[in-house]
Amino acid sequence: MITIKSKSEIEKMRIAGKITGDALKLIEKYIRPGVSTKELDKIAYDFIKKQGATPSFLNYNGFPGSICASPNSWVVHGIPSKDIVLKEGDIISIDMGACKDGYHGDAARTFAVGKISDEAQRLIDVTKQSFFEGIKYATHGAKLGDVSAAIQEYVEKNGYSVVRDLVGHGIGKKLHEDPSVPNFGRKGKGVKLAAGMTLAVEPMVNEGEYDVVVLDDDWTCETEDGSLSAHYENTILITKGECEILTL
Ligand code: MG
């Protein structure tokens, strides 16, 4: 069931979204060669707690971290670890959420660790831009497929592929609500968007093929061909005009 949020719910979503966006800005300051993903997880946990919120991901279906930390060919759902130490030239995708007063925010960024290759930077830039290309169509009365198709078109035009096995989602009282928000699809198809819907739009973009595999820890999702992958996500509010981004 797709929920339409009331004014007071939207106010709470803005607060949860701001905490999530601010946490990512804080994490960005600590991204450097030598830092472990466990340290980044602790920074996120402490920040979220200090805001009187709770980390949405921690213990979600048993997930053991406050962030998902997925370097290089890992797509999403990487478990923070003291043994995963970032090194010069890596890219690192950080996905996280915060819950405040019963409502969630969810967002992801891919960061450069030190100096990275031009190719890796281009992947990060195209992934981020694909989100903004998609949300141009995210308005009251449009079809969800308009958003999905715009993301896919932009990504593929740039020579990359869109992950099929993982998609965005509605968000609110629950971290994952209806509808599913694929990053691929056809214009004019799918759910009709309405003001008051809140969605997590999150292109996951691979340098190579779109196929992914899940590793033996049952969480980590990696590109099957070992190519780099990037992720960019925000929680948005559908309005009668341009959508409002809640997690920037
Ligand atoms: Mg999400």
CSV table of C-alpha atoms and ligand atoms in Angstrom, one decimal:
chain,number,residue,atom,x,y,z
A,1,MET,CA,0.0,0.0,0.0
A,2,ILE,CA,1.3,3.4,-1.0
A,3,THR,CA,0.9,6.0,1.8
A,4,ILE,CA,0.3,9.7,1.3
A,5,LYS,CA,1.9,11.6,4.1
A,6,SER,CA,0.0,14.3,6.0
A,7,LYS,CA,1.5,17.7,6.7
A,8,SER,CA,2.7,16.7,10.2
A,9,GLU,CA,4.2,13.5,8.8
A,10,ILE,CA,6.0,15.4,6.1
A,11,GLU,CA,7.4,17.7,8.8
A,12,LYS,CA,8.8,14.6,10.6
A,13,MET,CA,10.2,13.2,7.3
A,14,ARG,CA,12.0,16.5,6.8
A,15,ILE,CA,13.7,16.2,10.2
A,16,ALA,CA,14.7,12.6,9.7
A,17,GLY,CA,15.9,13.5,6.2
A,18,LYS,CA,18.0,16.3,7.4
A,19,ILE,CA,19.7,14.1,10.0
A,20,THR,CA,20.5,11.6,7.3
A,21,GLY,CA,21.9,14.1,4.9
A,22,ASP,CA,23.9,15.8,7.7
A,23,ALA,CA,25.4,12.5,8.8
A,24,LEU,CA,26.6,11.8,5.2
A,25,LYS,CA,28.2,15.3,5.1
A,26,LEU,CA,30.0,14.5,8.4
A,27,ILE,CA,31.1,11.0,7.1
A,28,GLU,CA,32.5,12.6,4.0
A,29,LYS,CA,35.0,14.6,6.1
A,30,TYR,CA,36.5,11.3,7.4
A,31,ILE,CA,36.9,9.6,4.1
A,32,ARG,CA,40.6,9.2,3.5
A,33,PRO,CA,43.2,6.5,3.0
A,34,GLY,CA,43.7,4.5,6.3
A,35,VAL,CA,40.2,4.8,7.7
A,36,SER,CA,38.2,1.6,8.2
A,37,THR,CA,34.6,1.3,7.4
A,38,LYS,CA,34.0,0.3,11.0
A,39,GLU,CA,35.3,3.8,12.1
A,40,LEU,CA,32.9,5.4,9.6
A,41,ASP,CA,30.1,3.3,11.0
A,42,LYS,CA,30.8,4.6,14.5
A,43,ILE,CA,30.9,8.2,13.4
A,44,ALA,CA,27.4,7.7,11.8
A,45,TYR,CA,26.0,5.9,14.9
A,46,ASP,CA,27.3,8.6,17.3
A,47,PHE,CA,26.0,11.4,15.2
A,48,ILE,CA,22.5,9.9,14.7
A,49,LYS,CA,22.2,9.1,18.5
A,50,LYS,CA,23.3,12.7,19.3
A,51,GLN,CA,20.3,14.0,17.3
A,52,GLY,CA,17.9,11.8,19.4
A,53,ALA,CA,17.4,9.5,16.4
A,54,THR,CA,18.1,5.9,15.7
A,55,PRO,CA,20.1,4.4,12.8
A,56,SER,CA,17.5,2.9,10.5
A,57,PHE,CA,19.8,0.1,9.2
A,58,LEU,CA,21.1,-1.2,12.5
A,59,ASN,CA,19.5,-4.6,13.1
A,60,TYR,CA,17.2,-4.2,10.1
A,61,ASN,CA,16.7,-7.8,9.2
A,62,GLY,CA,19.7,-8.4,11.3
A,63,PHE,CA,22.1,-6.0,9.5
A,64,PRO,CA,25.0,-5.4,11.9
A,65,GLY,CA,25.8,-1.7,11.1
A,66,SER,CA,24.4,1.8,11.0
A,67,ILE,CA,25.8,2.3,7.5
A,68,CYS,CA,26.3,0.1,4.5
A,69,ALA,CA,29.8,0.6,3.3
A,70,SER,CA,30.6,-0.8,-0.2
A,71,PRO,CA,34.0,-0.1,-1.8
A,72,ASN,CA,34.8,-0.4,-5.5
A,73,SER,CA,33.0,-3.4,-7.0
A,74,TRP,CA,30.7,-3.8,-4.1
A,75,VAL,CA,27.3,-2.4,-5.1
A,76,VAL,CA,25.4,-2.1,-1.8
A,77,HIS,CA,24.9,-3.7,1.6
A,78,GLY,CA,28.6,-3.9,2.6
A,79,ILE,CA,29.0,-4.7,6.3
A,80,PRO,CA,31.3,-2.1,8.1
A,81,SER,CA,34.5,-3.8,9.3
A,82,LYS,CA,37.7,-2.9,11.0
A,83,ASP,CA,39.4,-5.1,8.3
A,84,ILE,CA,38.2,-3.0,5.4
A,85,VAL,CA,40.6,-0.1,5.4
A,86,LEU,CA,40.2,2.5,2.6
A,87,LYS,CA,43.2,3.1,0.4
A,88,GLU,CA,44.1,5.8,-2.1
A,89,GLY,CA,42.2,5.4,-5.4
A,90,ASP,CA,39.3,3.5,-3.9
A,91,ILE,CA,35.7,4.6,-4.3
A,92,ILE,CA,33.3,4.0,-1.4
A,93,SER,CA,29.6,4.0,-1.4
A,94,ILE,CA,27.9,4.8,1.9
A,95,ASP,CA,24.2,4.2,2.3
A,96,MET,CA,22.5,5.1,5.6
A,97,GLY,CA,19.2,6.0,7.2
A,98,ALA,CA,18.0,7.7,10.4
A,99,CYS,CA,14.7,7.4,12.2
A,100,LYS,CA,13.3,10.2,14.3
A,101,ASP,CA,9.8,10.4,15.8
A,102,GLY,CA,8.9,7.2,13.9
A,103,TYR,CA,9.8,8.4,10.4
A,104,HIS,CA,12.8,7.4,8.3
A,105,GLY,CA,15.3,9.2,6.0
A,106,ASP,CA,17.4,7.2,3.6
A,107,ALA,CA,20.3,8.4,1.4
A,108,ALA,CA,23.5,7.3,-0.2
A,109,ARG,CA,26.6,8.8,-1.7
A,110,THR,CA,29.7,7.4,-3.4
A,111,PHE,CA,32.9,9.2,-2.3
A,112,ALA,CA,36.5,9.3,-3.7
A,113,VAL,CA,39.3,8.1,-1.4
A,114,GLY,CA,42.2,10.4,-2.1
A,115,LYS,CA,43.0,10.8,-5.8
A,116,ILE,CA,41.0,8.5,-8.0
A,117,SER,CA,41.1,7.7,-11.7
A,118,ASP,CA,39.2,9.9,-14.2
A,119,GLU,CA,37.1,6.9,-15.1
A,120,ALA,CA,36.1,6.3,-11.5
A,121,GLN,CA,35.2,9.9,-11.1
A,122,ARG,CA,33.1,9.9,-14.2
A,123,LEU,CA,31.1,6.9,-12.9
A,124,ILE,CA,30.4,8.7,-9.6
A,125,ASP,CA,29.4,11.9,-11.5
A,126,VAL,CA,27.1,10.0,-14.0
A,127,THR,CA,25.4,8.1,-11.1
A,128,LYS,CA,24.7,11.3,-9.2
A,129,GLN,CA,23.5,13.1,-12.3
A,130,SER,CA,21.2,10.2,-13.2
A,131,PHE,CA,19.3,10.8,-10.0
A,132,PHE,CA,18.7,14.4,-10.9
A,133,GLU,CA,17.7,13.5,-14.5
A,134,GLY,CA,15.1,11.1,-13.0
A,135,ILE,CA,13.6,13.4,-10.5
A,136,LYS,CA,12.9,16.1,-13.1
A,137,TYR,CA,9.9,13.8,-13.8
A,138,ALA,CA,8.9,13.2,-10.2
A,139,THR,CA,5.8,15.3,-9.8
A,140,HIS,CA,2.1,14.9,-9.0
A,141,GLY,CA,0.3,13.2,-11.8
A,142,ALA,CA,3.4,11.8,-13.5
A,143,LYS,CA,4.1,8.1,-13.8
A,144,LEU,CA,6.8,6.4,-11.9
A,145,GLY,CA,8.1,4.9,-15.2
A,146,ASP,CA,8.9,8.4,-16.4
A,147,VAL,CA,11.4,8.7,-13.5
A,148,SER,CA,12.8,5.2,-14.0
A,149,ALA,CA,13.2,5.6,-17.8
A,150,ALA,CA,15.0,8.9,-17.5
A,151,ILE,CA,17.5,7.4,-15.1
A,152,GLN,CA,18.1,4.4,-17.3
A,153,GLU,CA,18.4,6.5,-20.4
A,154,TYR,CA,21.0,8.8,-18.9
A,155,VAL,CA,23.1,6.0,-17.5
A,156,GLU,CA,23.1,3.9,-20.6
A,157,LYS,CA,23.8,6.9,-22.8
A,158,ASN,CA,26.9,7.3,-20.8
A,159,GLY,CA,28.0,3.7,-21.4
A,160,TYR,CA,27.1,2.3,-18.0
A,161,SER,CA,24.5,-0.1,-16.8
A,162,VAL,CA,21.7,0.1,-14.2
A,163,VAL,CA,21.4,-2.6,-11.6
A,164,ARG,CA,18.2,-4.6,-12.0
A,165,ASP,CA,18.1,-6.8,-8.9
A,166,LEU,CA,17.9,-3.8,-6.4
A,167,VAL,CA,15.5,-0.9,-6.6
A,168,GLY,CA,14.4,2.2,-4.7
A,169,HIS,CA,11.3,2.3,-2.6
A,170,GLY,CA,8.6,4.2,-0.8
A,171,ILE,CA,9.7,5.3,2.7
A,172,GLY,CA,8.0,6.7,5.8
A,173,LYS,CA,7.1,5.0,9.0
A,174,LYS,CA,8.8,2.0,7.5
A,175,LEU,CA,12.2,2.1,5.9
A,176,HIS,CA,10.9,0.2,2.9
A,177,GLU,CA,7.3,0.9,1.8
A,178,ASP,CA,5.5,0.6,-1.5
A,179,PRO,CA,6.0,1.3,-4.3
A,180,SER,CA,9.2,-0.2,-5.7
A,181,VAL,CA,11.2,2.4,-7.5
A,182,PRO,CA,13.2,0.8,-10.3
A,183,ASN,CA,16.0,2.7,-12.0
A,184,PHE,CA,14.9,1.2,-15.3
A,185,GLY,CA,11.6,1.1,-17.0
A,186,ARG,CA,9.3,2.7,-19.5
A,187,LYS,CA,7.9,6.1,-19.8
A,188,GLY,CA,4.1,6.3,-19.1
A,189,LYS,CA,4.1,3.0,-17.2
A,190,GLY,CA,3.8,2.2,-13.5
A,191,VAL,CA,2.3,3.9,-10.5
A,192,LYS,CA,0.8,7.4,-10.8
A,193,LEU,CA,2.7,9.8,-8.5
A,194,ALA,CA,0.7,12.0,-6.1
A,195,ALA,CA,1.6,14.9,-3.8
A,196,GLY,CA,2.5,13.6,-0.4
A,197,MET,CA,4.3,10.4,-1.5
A,198,THR,CA,7.8,10.0,-0.1
A,199,LEU,CA,10.2,7.9,-2.2
A,200,ALA,CA,13.8,6.8,-1.9
A,201,VAL,CA,15.2,7.2,-5.4
A,202,GLU,CA,18.6,5.4,-5.6
A,203,PRO,CA,20.4,4.6,-8.9
A,204,MET,CA,23.0,1.9,-8.6
A,205,VAL,CA,25.2,2.1,-11.6
A,206,ASN,CA,27.9,-0.4,-12.8
A,207,GLU,CA,30.8,0.4,-15.0
A,208,GLY,CA,30.3,-3.0,-16.7
A,209,GLU,CA,27.3,-5.3,-16.9
A,210,TYR,CA,24.3,-4.9,-14.6
A,211,ASP,CA,24.5,-8.4,-13.1
A,212,VAL,CA,25.2,-8.6,-9.4
A,213,VAL,CA,26.0,-11.5,-6.9
A,214,VAL,CA,25.5,-11.7,-3.2
A,215,LEU,CA,28.6,-12.9,-1.2
A,216,ASP,CA,28.7,-15.6,1.4
A,217,ASP,CA,27.9,-13.1,4.2
A,218,ASP,CA,24.4,-13.0,2.7
A,219,TRP,CA,24.5,-9.2,2.6
A,220,THR,CA,27.3,-7.9,0.4
A,221,CYS,CA,26.2,-7.3,-3.2
A,222,GLU,CA,29.0,-7.1,-5.8
A,223,THR,CA,29.1,-6.7,-9.5
A,224,GLU,CA,29.4,-10.1,-11.1
A,225,ASP,CA,32.1,-9.0,-13.6
A,226,GLY,CA,34.1,-7.2,-10.8
A,227,SER,CA,33.6,-3.8,-12.4
A,228,LEU,CA,33.2,-0.7,-10.3
A,229,SER,CA,29.8,0.4,-9.0
A,230,ALA,CA,28.5,3.7,-7.7
A,231,HIS,CA,25.3,4.6,-5.8
A,232,TYR,CA,23.4,7.9,-5.2
A,233,GLU,CA,20.2,8.2,-3.2
A,234,ASN,CA,17.9,10.7,-1.7
A,235,THR,CA,14.6,10.6,0.0
A,236,ILE,CA,12.2,12.9,-2.0
A,237,LEU,CA,8.7,14.3,-1.4
A,238,ILE,CA,6.3,14.4,-4.4
A,239,THR,CA,4.6,17.8,-4.7
A,240,LYS,CA,2.5,19.5,-7.3
A,241,GLY,CA,5.6,21.2,-8.5
A,242,GLU,CA,9.3,20.1,-8.4
A,243,CYS,CA,9.9,17.4,-5.8
A,244,GLU,CA,11.5,18.3,-2.5
A,245,ILE,CA,14.7,16.5,-1.7
A,246,LEU,CA,14.7,15.7,2.0
A,247,THR,CA,18.2,14.4,2.5
A,248,LEU,CA,20.5,16.9,1.0
B,1,MG,MG,17.1,3.0,0.1
